[in-house]
XYZ file of C-alpha atoms in Angstrom:
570
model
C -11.046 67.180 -17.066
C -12.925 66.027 -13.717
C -10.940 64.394 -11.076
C -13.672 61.286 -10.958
C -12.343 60.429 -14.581
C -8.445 60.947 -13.649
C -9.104 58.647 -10.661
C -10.705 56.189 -12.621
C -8.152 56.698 -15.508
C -5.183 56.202 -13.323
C -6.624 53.031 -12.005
C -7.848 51.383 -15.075
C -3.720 52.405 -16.296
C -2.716 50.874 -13.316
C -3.687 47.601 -14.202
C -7.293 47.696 -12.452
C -9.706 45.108 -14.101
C -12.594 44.581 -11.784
C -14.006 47.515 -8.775
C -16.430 45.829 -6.152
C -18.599 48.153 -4.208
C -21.942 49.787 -3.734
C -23.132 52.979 -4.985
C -23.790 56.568 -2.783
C -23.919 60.259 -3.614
C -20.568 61.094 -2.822
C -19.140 58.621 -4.910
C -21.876 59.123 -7.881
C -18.971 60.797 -9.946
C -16.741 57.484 -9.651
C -19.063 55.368 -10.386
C -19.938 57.200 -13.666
C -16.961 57.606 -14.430
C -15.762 53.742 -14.443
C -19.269 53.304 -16.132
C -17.913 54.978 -19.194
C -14.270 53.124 -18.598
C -13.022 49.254 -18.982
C -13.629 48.790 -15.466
C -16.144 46.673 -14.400
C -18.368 47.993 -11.598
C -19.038 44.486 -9.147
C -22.274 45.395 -7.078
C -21.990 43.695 -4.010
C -24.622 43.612 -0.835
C -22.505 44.708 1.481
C -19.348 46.763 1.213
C -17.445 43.858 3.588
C -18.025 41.801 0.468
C -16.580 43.743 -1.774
C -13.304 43.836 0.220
C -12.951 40.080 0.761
C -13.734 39.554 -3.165
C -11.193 42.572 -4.176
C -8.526 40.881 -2.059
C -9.307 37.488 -3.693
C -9.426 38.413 -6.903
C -5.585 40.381 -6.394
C -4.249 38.154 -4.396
C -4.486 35.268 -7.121
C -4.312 37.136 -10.493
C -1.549 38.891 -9.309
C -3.048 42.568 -10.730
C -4.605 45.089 -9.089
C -8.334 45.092 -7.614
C -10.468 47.954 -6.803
C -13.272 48.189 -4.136
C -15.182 51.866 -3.516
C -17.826 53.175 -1.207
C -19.663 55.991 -0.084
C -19.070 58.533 2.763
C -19.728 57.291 6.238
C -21.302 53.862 6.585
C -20.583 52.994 3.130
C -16.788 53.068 3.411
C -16.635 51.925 7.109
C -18.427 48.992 6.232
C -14.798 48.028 3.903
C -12.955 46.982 7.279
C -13.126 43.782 8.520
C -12.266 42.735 4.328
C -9.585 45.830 4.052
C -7.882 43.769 7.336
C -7.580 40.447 5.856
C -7.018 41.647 2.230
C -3.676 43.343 3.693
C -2.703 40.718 5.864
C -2.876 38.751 2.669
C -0.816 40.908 0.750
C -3.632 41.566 -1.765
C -2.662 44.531 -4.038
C -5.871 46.405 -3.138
C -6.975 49.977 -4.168
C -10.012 51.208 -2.045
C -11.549 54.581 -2.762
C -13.414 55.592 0.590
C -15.292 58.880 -0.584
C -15.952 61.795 1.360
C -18.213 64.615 2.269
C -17.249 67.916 0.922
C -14.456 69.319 2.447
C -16.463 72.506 3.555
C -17.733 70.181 6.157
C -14.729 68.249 7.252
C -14.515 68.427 11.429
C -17.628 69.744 11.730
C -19.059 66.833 12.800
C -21.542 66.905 9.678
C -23.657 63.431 9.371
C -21.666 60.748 7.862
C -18.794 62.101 8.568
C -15.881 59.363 9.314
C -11.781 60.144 9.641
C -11.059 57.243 7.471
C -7.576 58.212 7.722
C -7.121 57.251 11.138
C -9.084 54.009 10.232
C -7.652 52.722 7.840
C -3.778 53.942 7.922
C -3.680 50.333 10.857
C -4.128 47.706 7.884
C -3.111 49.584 4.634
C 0.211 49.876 3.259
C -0.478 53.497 1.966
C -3.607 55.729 3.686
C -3.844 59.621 2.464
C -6.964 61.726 1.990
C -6.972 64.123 -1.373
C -6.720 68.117 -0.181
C -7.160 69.271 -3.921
C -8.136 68.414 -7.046
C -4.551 69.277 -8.496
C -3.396 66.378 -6.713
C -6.311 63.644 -6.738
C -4.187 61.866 -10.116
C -0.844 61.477 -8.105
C -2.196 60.513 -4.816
C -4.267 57.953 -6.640
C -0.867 56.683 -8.427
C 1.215 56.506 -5.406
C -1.818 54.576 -3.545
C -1.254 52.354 -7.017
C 2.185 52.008 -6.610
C 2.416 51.225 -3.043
C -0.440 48.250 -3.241
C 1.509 47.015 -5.712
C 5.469 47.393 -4.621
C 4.278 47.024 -0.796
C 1.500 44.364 -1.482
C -0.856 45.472 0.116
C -4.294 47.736 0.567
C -4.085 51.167 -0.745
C -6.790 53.618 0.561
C -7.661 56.780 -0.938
C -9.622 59.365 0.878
C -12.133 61.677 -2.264
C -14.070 64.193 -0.978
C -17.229 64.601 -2.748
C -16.806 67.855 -3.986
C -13.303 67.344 -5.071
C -14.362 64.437 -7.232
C -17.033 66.599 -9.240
C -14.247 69.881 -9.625
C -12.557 70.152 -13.090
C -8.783 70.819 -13.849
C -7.075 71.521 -16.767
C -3.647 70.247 -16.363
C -3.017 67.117 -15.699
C 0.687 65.567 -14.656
C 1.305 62.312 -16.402
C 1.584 60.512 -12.615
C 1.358 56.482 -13.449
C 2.095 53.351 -11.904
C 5.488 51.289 -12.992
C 5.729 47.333 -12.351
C 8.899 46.244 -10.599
C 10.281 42.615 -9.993
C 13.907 43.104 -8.278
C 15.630 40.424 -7.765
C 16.906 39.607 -3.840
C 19.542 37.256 -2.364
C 21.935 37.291 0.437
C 25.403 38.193 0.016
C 27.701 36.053 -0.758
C 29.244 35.762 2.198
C 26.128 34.866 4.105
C 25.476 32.133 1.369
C 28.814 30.805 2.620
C 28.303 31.045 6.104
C 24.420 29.403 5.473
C 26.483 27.044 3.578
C 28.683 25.921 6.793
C 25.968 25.475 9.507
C 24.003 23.451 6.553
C 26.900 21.485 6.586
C 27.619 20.873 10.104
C 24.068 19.424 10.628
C 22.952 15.705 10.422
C 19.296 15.812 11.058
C 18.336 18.471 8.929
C 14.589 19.492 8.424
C 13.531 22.284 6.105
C 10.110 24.101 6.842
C 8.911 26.298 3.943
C 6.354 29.160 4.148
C 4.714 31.040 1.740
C 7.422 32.732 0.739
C 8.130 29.607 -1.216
C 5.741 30.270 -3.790
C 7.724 30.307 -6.984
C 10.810 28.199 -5.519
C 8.891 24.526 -5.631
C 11.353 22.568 -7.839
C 14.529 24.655 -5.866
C 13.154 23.009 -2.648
C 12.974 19.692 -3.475
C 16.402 19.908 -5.032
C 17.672 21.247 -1.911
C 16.022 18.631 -0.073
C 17.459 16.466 -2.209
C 21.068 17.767 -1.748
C 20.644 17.568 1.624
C 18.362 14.579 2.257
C 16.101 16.720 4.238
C 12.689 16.188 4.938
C 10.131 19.530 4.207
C 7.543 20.514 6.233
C 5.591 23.173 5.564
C 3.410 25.827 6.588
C -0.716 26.027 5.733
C 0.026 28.755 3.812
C 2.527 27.077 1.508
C 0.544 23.914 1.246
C -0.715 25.014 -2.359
C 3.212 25.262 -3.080
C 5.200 22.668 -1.448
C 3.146 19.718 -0.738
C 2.104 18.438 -4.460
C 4.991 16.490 -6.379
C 7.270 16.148 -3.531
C 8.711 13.066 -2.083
C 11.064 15.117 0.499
C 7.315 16.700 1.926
C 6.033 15.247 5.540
C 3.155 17.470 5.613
C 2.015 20.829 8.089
C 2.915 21.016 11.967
C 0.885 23.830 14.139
C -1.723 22.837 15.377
C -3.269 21.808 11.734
C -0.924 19.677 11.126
C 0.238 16.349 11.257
C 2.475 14.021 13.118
C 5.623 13.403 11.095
C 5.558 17.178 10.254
C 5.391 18.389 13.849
C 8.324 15.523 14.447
C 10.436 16.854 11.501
C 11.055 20.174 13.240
C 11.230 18.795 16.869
C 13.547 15.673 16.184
C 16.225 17.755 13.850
C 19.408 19.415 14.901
C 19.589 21.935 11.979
C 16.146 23.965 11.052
C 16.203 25.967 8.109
C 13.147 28.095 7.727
C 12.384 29.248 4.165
C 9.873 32.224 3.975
C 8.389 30.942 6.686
C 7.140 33.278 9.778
C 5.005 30.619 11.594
C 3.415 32.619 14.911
C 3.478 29.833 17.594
C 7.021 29.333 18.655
C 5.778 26.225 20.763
C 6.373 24.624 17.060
C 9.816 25.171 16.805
C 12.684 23.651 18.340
C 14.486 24.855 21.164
C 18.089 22.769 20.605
C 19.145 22.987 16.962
C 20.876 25.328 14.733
C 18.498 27.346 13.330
C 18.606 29.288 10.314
C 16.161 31.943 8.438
C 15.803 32.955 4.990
C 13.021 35.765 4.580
C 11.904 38.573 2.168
C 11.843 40.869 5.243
C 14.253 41.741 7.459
C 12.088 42.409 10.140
C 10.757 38.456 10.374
C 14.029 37.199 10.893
C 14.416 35.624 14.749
C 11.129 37.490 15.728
C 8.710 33.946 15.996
C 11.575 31.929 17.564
C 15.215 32.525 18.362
C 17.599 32.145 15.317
C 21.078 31.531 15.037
C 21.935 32.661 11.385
C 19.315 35.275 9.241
C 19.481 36.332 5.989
C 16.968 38.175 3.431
C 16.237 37.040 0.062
C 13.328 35.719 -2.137
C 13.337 32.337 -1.675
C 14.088 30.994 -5.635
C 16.771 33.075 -6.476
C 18.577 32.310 -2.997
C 18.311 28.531 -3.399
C 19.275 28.661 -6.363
C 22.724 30.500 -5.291
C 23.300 28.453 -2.156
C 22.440 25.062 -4.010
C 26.050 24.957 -5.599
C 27.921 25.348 -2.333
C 26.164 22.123 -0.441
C 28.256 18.963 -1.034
C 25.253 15.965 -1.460
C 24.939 14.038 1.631
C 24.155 10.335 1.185
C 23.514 9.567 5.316
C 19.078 9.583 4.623
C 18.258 7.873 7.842
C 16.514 10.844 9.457
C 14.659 11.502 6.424
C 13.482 7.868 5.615
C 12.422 8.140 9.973
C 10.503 11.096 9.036
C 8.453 9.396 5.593
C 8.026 6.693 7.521
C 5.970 8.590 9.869
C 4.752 10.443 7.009
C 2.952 7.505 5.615
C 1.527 6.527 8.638
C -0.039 9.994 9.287
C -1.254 10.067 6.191
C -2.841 6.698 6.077
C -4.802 7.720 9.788
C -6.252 11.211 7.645
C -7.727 8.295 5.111
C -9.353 6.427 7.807
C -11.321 9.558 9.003
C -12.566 10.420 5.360
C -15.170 7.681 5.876
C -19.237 8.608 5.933
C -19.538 7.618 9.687
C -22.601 6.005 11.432
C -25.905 7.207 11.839
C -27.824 10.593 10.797
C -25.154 13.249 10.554
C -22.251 13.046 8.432
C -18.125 13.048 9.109
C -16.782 16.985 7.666
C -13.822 15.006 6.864
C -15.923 12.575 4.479
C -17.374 15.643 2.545
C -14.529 17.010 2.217
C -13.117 14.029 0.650
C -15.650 13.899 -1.358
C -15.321 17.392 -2.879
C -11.820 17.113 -3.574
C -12.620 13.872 -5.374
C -14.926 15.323 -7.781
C -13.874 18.355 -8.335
C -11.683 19.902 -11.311
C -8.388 19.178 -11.302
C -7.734 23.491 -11.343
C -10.507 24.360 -8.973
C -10.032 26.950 -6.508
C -11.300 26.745 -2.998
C -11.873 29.194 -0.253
C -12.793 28.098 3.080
C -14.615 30.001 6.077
C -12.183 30.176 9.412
C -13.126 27.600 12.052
C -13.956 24.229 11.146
C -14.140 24.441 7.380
C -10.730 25.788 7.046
C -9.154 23.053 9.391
C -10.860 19.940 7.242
C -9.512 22.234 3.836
C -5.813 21.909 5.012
C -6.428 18.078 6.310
C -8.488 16.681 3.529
C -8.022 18.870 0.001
C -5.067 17.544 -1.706
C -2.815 19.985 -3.675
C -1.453 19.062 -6.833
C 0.434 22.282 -8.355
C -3.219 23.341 -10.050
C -5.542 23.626 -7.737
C -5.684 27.032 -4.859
C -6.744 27.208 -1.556
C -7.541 30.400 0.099
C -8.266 30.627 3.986
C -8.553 33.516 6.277
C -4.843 32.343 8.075
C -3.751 35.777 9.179
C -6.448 37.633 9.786
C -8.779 34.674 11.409
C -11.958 35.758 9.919
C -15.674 34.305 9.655
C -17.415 35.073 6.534
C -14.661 35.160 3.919
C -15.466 31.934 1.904
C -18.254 33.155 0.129
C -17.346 36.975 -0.864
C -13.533 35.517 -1.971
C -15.606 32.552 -4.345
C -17.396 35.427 -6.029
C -13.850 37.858 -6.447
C -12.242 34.338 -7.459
C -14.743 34.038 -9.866
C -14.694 37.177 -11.470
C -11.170 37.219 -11.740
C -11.219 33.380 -12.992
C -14.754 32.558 -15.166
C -13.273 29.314 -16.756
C -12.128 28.100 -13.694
C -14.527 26.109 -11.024
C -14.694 27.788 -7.725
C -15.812 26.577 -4.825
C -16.563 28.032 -1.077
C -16.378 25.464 1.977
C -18.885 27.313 4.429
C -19.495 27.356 8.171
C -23.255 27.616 9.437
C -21.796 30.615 11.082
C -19.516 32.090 8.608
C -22.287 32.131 5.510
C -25.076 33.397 7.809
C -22.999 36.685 8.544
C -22.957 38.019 4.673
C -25.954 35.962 3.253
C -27.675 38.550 1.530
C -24.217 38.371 -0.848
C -26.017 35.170 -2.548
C -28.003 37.694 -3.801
C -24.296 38.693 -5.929
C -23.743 35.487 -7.266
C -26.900 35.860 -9.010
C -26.950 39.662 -10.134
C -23.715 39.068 -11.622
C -23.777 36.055 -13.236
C -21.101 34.545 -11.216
C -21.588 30.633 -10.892
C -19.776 29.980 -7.884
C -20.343 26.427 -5.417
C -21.269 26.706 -1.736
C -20.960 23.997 0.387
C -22.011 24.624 4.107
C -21.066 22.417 7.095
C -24.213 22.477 9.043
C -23.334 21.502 12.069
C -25.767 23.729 14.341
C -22.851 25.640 15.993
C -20.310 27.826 16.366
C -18.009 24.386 16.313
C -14.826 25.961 16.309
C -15.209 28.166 19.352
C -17.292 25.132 20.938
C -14.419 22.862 20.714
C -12.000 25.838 22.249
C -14.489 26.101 25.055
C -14.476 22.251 25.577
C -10.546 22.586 25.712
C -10.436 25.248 28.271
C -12.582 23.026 30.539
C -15.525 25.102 30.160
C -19.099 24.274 28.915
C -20.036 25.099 25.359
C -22.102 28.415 26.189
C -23.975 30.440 23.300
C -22.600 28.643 20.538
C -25.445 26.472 18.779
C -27.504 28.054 15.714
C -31.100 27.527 15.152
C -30.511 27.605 10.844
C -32.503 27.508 7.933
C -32.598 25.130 5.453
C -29.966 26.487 3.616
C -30.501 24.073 0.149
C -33.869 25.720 0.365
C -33.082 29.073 0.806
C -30.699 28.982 -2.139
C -33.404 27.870 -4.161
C -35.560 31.163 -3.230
C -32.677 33.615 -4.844
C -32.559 32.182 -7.904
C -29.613 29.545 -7.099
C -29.805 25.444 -7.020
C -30.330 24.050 -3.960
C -29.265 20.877 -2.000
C -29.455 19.536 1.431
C -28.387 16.000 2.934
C -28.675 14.690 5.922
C -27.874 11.387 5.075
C -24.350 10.297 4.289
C -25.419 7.463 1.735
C -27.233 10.510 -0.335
C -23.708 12.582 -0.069
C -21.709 11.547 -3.087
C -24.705 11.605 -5.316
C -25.483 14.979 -4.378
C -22.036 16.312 -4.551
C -21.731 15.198 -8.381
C -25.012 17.132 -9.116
C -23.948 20.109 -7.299
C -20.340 19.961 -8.910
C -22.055 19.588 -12.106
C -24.841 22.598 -11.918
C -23.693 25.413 -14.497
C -25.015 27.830 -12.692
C -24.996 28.924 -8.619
C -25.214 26.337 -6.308
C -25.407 25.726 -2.633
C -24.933 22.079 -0.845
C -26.442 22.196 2.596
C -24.635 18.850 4.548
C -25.720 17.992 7.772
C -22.530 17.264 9.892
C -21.553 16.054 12.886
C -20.612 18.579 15.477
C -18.351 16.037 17.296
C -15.502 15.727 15.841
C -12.726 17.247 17.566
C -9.841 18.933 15.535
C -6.858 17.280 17.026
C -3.427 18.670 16.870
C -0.542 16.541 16.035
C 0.780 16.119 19.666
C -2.007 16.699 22.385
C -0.844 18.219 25.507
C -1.162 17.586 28.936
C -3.444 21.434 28.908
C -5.605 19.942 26.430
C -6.588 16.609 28.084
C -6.905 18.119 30.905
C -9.234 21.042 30.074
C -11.059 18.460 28.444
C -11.737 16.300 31.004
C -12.783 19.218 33.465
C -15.664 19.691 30.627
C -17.113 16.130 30.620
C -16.748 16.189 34.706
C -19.468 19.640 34.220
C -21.204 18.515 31.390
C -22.221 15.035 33.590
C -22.844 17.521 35.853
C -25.250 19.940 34.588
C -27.033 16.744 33.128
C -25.417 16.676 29.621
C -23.919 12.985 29.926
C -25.003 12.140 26.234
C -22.827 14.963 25.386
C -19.563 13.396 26.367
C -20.443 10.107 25.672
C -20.976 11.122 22.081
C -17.742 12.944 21.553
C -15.767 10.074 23.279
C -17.391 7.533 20.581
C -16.978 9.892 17.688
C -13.181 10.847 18.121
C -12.085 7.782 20.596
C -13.443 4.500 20.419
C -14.174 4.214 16.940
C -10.645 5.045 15.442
């Protein structure tokens, strides 16, 4: 039997539905191989495609992706997608093939150590010495993406692929779903600061995923107000009257106040990276999959690990209900008010361009109650979190770890191809869909009928506004773009472009509405400022050292624009 169709076979047994990738001659056995298998071979444009679409497609079906590539270039061109697909805790399989082995350190063209690569953002990393071996390396890379959620790389030498063997060990991949919770004794002790506490706040992370209804109860119980991270919004924020919204500096108001105003903080799966965000006087405790998180963001008093559900629901029977909901009812209050300010800014704005936060509006209004959305880091992602509501349906994927460009796109088309009867739709930077464009090309070759919107604002925004906050002028960030509604039409997808924000809604009902590919090109305004729930004295500072050069260097338009847009009109 040849070690391309073990490889294959152990993947396909694994659970693999869908392998994104481009062809090459050392991986012309693989690829043969899955042709005659039940994998689907997803030909991509460029390999750093294929990883971001593997990684979506995982991450939200919950079963294994494949991505594969040839020696050299090929498989080097996997990284930026292998990062964020890890940091994601995709359960990714990527087969990087290899020259022969004859030719190993020799320096021979195309040549790449992929083990030394890759083995920084994989969970499991080996190259294949013989073909005896290629079937259980291949499961243990299976088993570990899937136990250790993460990317899984396997090294195949070209000539290793091709080589036949005639016994073959049974290796395969088993699914596991343990069950963790503290010990009893550190539910008891949780238990006791809980109940020493009388402003207490709960912030849930991701690791909240499954525990929704064991939240609010506990919120409930405790007459706690939740906050939550961005990456738990899908999770926590939808059905929930205990939930005043994000903090970090995406967030809002009463959910940065929840966590600064409390005396007892207990984090949930949460392992928020800015520690400014946490409190520095009250009892904190931590609940978290991995030991290793606990007290590593921000000093802790009490840790514990445990999923999330199954340790609520053991620590929920040892809280006595409190009745005392005055902090809570302080922090809705708030809540409300925050809230009702995000509603003012979804309006169309004044003038030529168009408000991000208006489109955005507008595409969560219209679109399917189950859609799925990925969004491009920078702007895009910022007005996703702000202006997409959840409501226990719908997904959101954003680039949150790694801090990517470019993802939107290449994780609509894996989203796609993992969900066909589901709508899908990509919220695009200028920037961000300009760096893998020729992956339109996908959408079309593969009949996958995802929905692009780009925010055309004619920059890099994101990095402008940082550059703006550090008191320095925006240097080398504007675009000269296409017309992107036009462009779309030239590959085979429907097009769109508005410029005007009384043509918007129209427009985004056709575009929501085409069956097949389409692309809305929106003219926005690069103005608006992303600001963070409580601005400090750094920021306005910074800020006003930019307008002082920007008058300067003859750009007073510049700063009287931005103070209209985000001042004196709200």
């Amino acid at each position: 039997m040849r070690v391309a169709d073990i490889v294959v076979q152990t993947l396909q047994a694994a659970g693999v539905r869908h392998c994104y990738g481009i062809v090459g001659d050392t991986l012309n056995y693989v690829t043969d191989a899955i042709h005659r298998s039940g994998i689907e071979w997803v030909h991509v444009r460029h390999e750093e495609t294929g990883a971001f679409a593997a990684g979506a497609d995982a991450l939200f079906s919950g079963t294994l992706a494949a991505c594969a590539g040839s020696c050299g270039p090929g498989s080097l061109h996997f990284i930026n997608g292998v990062f964020e697909s890890n940091r994601n805790r995709a359960p990714v399989v990527l087969i990087a093939s290899q020259v022969a082995t004859a030719q190993l350190g020799t320096e021979f063209p195309q040549e790449v150590d992929f083990v030394s690569i890759y083995r920084g953002c994989s969970v499991f990393c080996e190259q294949v010495h013989s073909a005896a071996q290629a079937g259980r390396i291949v499961a243990m890379a299976c088993q570990a993406a899937i136990t250790r959620r993460g990317v899984a790389v396997v090294v195949l030498p070209a000539d290793i692929s091709q080589a036949e063997v005639e016994a073959v060990p049974a290796f395969a991949t088993h699914a596991v779903a343990p069950v963790l919770r503290p010990s009893d004794a550190e539910l008891q002790r949780m238990a006791a600061l809980l109940g020493e506490g009388r402003r207490i706040a709960i912030y849930a992370g991701s690791g909240c995923a499954d525990a929704h209804d064991e939240v609010v109860a506990l919120a409930q119980r405790l007459q706690a107000p939740v906050a939550h991270t961005s990456r738990a919004k899908d999770f926590i924020e939808y059905d929930n009257p205990f939930n005043v919204g994000m903090t970090g500096i995406f967030g809002i108001e009463s959910g940065y106040r929840a966590l600064m105003d409390c005396d007892t903080l207990l984090l949930l799966g949460a392992d928020f990276a800015w520690g400014q965000y946490y409190p520095d006087k009250a009892t904190i405790v931590q609940v978290d999959e991995d030991g290793s998180h606990l007290g590593r963001r921000h000093p802790i008093h009490f840790g514990a690990v445990g999923d999330i559900k199954p340790t609520l629901q053991a620590l929920l029977p040892l809280l006595q209900a409190r009745e005392d909901s005055g902090f809570l009812d302080e922090c809705r209050k708030r809540h409300v008010e925050a809230m009702r300010k995000r509603e003012r800014e979804e309006t169309p704005g004044e003038g030529d361009l168009i408000r991000p936060q208006y489109l955005t509006a507008l595409i969560d209004r219209h679109a399917d109650a189950d859609a799925m959305f990925s969004a491009d880091g920078g702007s895009p992602m910022v007005w996703s979190l702000r202006h997409l509501r959840a409501n226990g349906r719908r997904r959101l994927l954003l680039s949150l770890l790694h801090g990517t460009m470019a993802n939107a796109m290449p994780q609509a088309l894996g989203l796609k191809k993992a969900f066909p009867g589901r709508q899908v739709i990509a919220l695009a930077g200028d920037g961000g869909i300009s760096m893998l464009l020729g992956d339109l090309l996908t959408a079309v070759q593969e009949k996958l009928p995802i929905k692009v919107v780009v925010y055309n604002n004619g920059s890099l925004n994101f990095v402008e506004l940082e550059q703006k906050v550090e008191g320095l002028l925006d240097n080398y960030t504007n675009l000269v773009n296409p017309d992107f509604g036009k462009l779309a039409e030239a590959i085979g997808w429907r097009g769109w472009t508005v410029a005007r924000a009384a043509d918007l809604e129209g427009a985004v009902r056709a575009f929501l509405a085409e069956p097949g590919p389409a692309l809305l090109d929106v003219h926005t305004t690069p103005r608006e400022l992303v600001m963070p729930p409580e601005v400090e004295f750094q920021q306005v500072a910074g800020t006003a050292l930019y307008a002082a050069k920007a008058v300067l260097a003859g750009r007073g338009g510049d700063v009287r624009d931005l103070l209209v847009d985000n001042f004196l009109k709200k």
